[in-house]
Coordinates of C-alpha atoms in Angstrom, one line a residue:
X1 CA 0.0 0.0 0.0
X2 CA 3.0 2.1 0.6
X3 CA 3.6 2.3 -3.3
X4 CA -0.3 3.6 -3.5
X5 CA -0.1 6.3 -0.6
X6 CA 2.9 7.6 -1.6
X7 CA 2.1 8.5 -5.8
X8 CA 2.2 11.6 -7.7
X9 CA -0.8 11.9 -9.4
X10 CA -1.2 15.1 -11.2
X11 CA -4.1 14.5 -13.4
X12 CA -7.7 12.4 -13.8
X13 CA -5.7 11.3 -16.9
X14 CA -2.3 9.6 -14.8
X15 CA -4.9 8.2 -12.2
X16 CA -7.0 6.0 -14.9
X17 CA -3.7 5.0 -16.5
X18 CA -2.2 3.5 -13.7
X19 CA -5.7 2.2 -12.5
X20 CA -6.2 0.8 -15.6
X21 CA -2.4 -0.6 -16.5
X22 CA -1.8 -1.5 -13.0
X23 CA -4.8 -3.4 -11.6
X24 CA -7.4 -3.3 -14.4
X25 CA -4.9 -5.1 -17.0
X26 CA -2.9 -7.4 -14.3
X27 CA -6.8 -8.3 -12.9
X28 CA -8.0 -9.8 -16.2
X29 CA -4.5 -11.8 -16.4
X30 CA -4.5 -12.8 -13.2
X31 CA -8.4 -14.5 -13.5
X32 CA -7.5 -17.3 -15.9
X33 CA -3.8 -18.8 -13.9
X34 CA -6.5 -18.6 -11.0
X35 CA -8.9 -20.6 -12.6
X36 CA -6.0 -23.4 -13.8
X37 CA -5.0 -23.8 -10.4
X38 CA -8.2 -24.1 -9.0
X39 CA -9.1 -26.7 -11.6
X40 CA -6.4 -28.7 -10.8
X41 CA -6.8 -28.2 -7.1
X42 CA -10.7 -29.9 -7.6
X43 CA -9.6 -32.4 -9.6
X44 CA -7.0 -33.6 -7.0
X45 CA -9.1 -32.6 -3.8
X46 CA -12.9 -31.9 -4.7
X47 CA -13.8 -35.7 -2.7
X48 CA -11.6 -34.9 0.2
X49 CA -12.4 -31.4 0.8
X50 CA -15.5 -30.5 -1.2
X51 CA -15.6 -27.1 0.2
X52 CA -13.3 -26.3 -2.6
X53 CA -16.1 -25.8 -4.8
X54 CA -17.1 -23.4 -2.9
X55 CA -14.2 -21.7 -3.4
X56 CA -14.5 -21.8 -7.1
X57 CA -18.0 -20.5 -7.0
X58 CA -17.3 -17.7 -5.0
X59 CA -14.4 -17.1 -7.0
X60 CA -16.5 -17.4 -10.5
X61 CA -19.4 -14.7 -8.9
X62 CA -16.5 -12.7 -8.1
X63 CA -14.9 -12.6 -11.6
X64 CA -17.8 -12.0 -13.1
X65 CA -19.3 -9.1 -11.4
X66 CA -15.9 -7.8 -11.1
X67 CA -14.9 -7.8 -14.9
X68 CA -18.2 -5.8 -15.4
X69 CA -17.3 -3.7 -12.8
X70 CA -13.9 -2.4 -14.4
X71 CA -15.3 -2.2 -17.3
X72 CA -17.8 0.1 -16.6
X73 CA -15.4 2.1 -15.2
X74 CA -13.2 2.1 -18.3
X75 CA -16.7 2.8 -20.7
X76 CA -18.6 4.9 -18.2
X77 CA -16.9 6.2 -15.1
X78 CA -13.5 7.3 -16.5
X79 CA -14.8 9.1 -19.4
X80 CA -17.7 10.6 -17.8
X81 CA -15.2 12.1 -15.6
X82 CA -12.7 12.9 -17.9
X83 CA -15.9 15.2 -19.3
X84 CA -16.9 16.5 -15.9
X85 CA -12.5 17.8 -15.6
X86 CA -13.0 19.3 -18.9
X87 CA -16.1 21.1 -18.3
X88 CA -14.1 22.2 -14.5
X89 CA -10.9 23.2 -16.0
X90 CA -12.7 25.7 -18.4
X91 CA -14.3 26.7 -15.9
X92 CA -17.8 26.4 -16.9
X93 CA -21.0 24.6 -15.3
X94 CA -20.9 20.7 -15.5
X95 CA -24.2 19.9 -17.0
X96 CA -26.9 18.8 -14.9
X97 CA -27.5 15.2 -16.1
X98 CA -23.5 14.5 -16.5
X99 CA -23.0 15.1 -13.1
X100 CA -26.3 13.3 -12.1
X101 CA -25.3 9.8 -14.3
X102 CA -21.9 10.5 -12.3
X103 CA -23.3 10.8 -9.1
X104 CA -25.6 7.8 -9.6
X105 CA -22.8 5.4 -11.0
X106 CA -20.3 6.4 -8.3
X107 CA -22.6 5.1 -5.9
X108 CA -23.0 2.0 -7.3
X109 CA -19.3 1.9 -7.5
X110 CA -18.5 2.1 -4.2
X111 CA -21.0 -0.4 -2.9
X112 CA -19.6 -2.6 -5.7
X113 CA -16.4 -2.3 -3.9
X114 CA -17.5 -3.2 -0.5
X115 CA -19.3 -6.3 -2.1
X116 CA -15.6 -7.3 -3.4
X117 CA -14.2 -6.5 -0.1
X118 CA -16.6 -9.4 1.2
X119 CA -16.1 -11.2 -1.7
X120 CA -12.7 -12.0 -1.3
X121 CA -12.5 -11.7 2.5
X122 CA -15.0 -14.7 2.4
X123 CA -13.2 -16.1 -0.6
X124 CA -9.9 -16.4 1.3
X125 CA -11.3 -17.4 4.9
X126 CA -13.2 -20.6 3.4
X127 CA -9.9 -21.6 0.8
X128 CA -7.4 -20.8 4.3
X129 CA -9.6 -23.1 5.9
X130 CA -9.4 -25.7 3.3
X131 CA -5.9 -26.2 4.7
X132 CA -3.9 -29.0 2.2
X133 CA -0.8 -29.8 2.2
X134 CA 0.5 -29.1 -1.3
X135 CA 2.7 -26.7 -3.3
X136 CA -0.1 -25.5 -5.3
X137 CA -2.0 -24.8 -3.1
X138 CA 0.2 -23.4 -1.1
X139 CA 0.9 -21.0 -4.5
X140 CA -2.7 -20.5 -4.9
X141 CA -2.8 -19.1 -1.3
X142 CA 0.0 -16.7 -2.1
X143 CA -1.4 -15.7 -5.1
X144 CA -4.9 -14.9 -3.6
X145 CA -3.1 -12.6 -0.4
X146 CA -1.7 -10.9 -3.7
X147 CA -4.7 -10.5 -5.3
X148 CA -6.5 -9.3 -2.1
X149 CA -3.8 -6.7 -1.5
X150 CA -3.9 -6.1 -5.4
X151 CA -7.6 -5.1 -5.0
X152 CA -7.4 -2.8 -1.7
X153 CA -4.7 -0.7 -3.4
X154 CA -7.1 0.1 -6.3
X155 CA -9.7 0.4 -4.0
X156 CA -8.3 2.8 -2.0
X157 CA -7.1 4.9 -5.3
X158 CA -10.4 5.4 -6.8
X159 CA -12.1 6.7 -3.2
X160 CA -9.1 8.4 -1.9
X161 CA -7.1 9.8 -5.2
X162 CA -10.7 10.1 -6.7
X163 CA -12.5 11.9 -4.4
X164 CA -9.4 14.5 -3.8
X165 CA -9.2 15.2 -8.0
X166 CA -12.6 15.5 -8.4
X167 CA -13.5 17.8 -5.0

């Protein structure tokens, strides 16, 4: 988080590039090694510990709410914003019903990322759980703490960084 606190963002335009190139990009390559490992993991474990497939459902929810999630962001949010600086930096009246669709789909955002926040806490407390002894899972568990950290970094740059740019 320390790399997150501590960037110069000058612009709406630097934020959505590194949102985008750093969590948006790496998220959607991340998904399908997830869903390789987890395959393997069933196939090896799904009798033994059938909680696993629990695991992969949560994880298959997650994925897909959270691919429509970012992008909505990169078709909506991000360029309804990058209209809203526009309008602010030549300092003239944002129009009514821009700021309103912003306003409505911000608030949809954030309780989209609460939902994820529970997603993967719940995710990660019923896979820890799971507890076998083996190298990928042991991998898969890394991977997942990554992911999890991944996700409260860009979390915390669209309400903190977002909120300071656009107020």
């Amino acid at each position: 988080m320390n790399f997150v606190k501590n960037l110069q963002i000058n612009s709406i335009e630097d934020l959505f590039e590194i949102i985008i190139r750093n969590y948006h990009y790496k998220s959607r390559e991340i998904f399908p090694l997830f869903e390789t490992k987890l395959k393997k993991l069933i196939s090896k474990y799904a009798k033994e510990k059938p909680n696993i497939l629990l695991v992969k459902e949560l994880f298959s929810q997650f994925k897909s709410e959270f691919l429509h999630h970012i992008e909505m962001e990169e078709t909506k949010l991000f360029p309804d914003l990058l209209e809203i600086d526009l309008y602010l930096s030549k300092k003239k009246d944002v129009p009514k019903n821009l700021f309103f669709e912003y306003s409505s789909f911000s608030n949809v955002q954030k309780n989209e990322h609460k939902d994820f926040e529970h997603y993967l806490s719940s995710l990660f407390d019923i896979y820890e759980k799971l507890r076998i002894k083996d190298s990928l899972y042991d991998e898969f568990y890394k991977d997942l703490k990554f992911f999890i950290d991944m996700n409260e970094e860009h979390i915390y740059l669209e309400d903190v960084y977002l909120n300071k740019i656009i107020n």
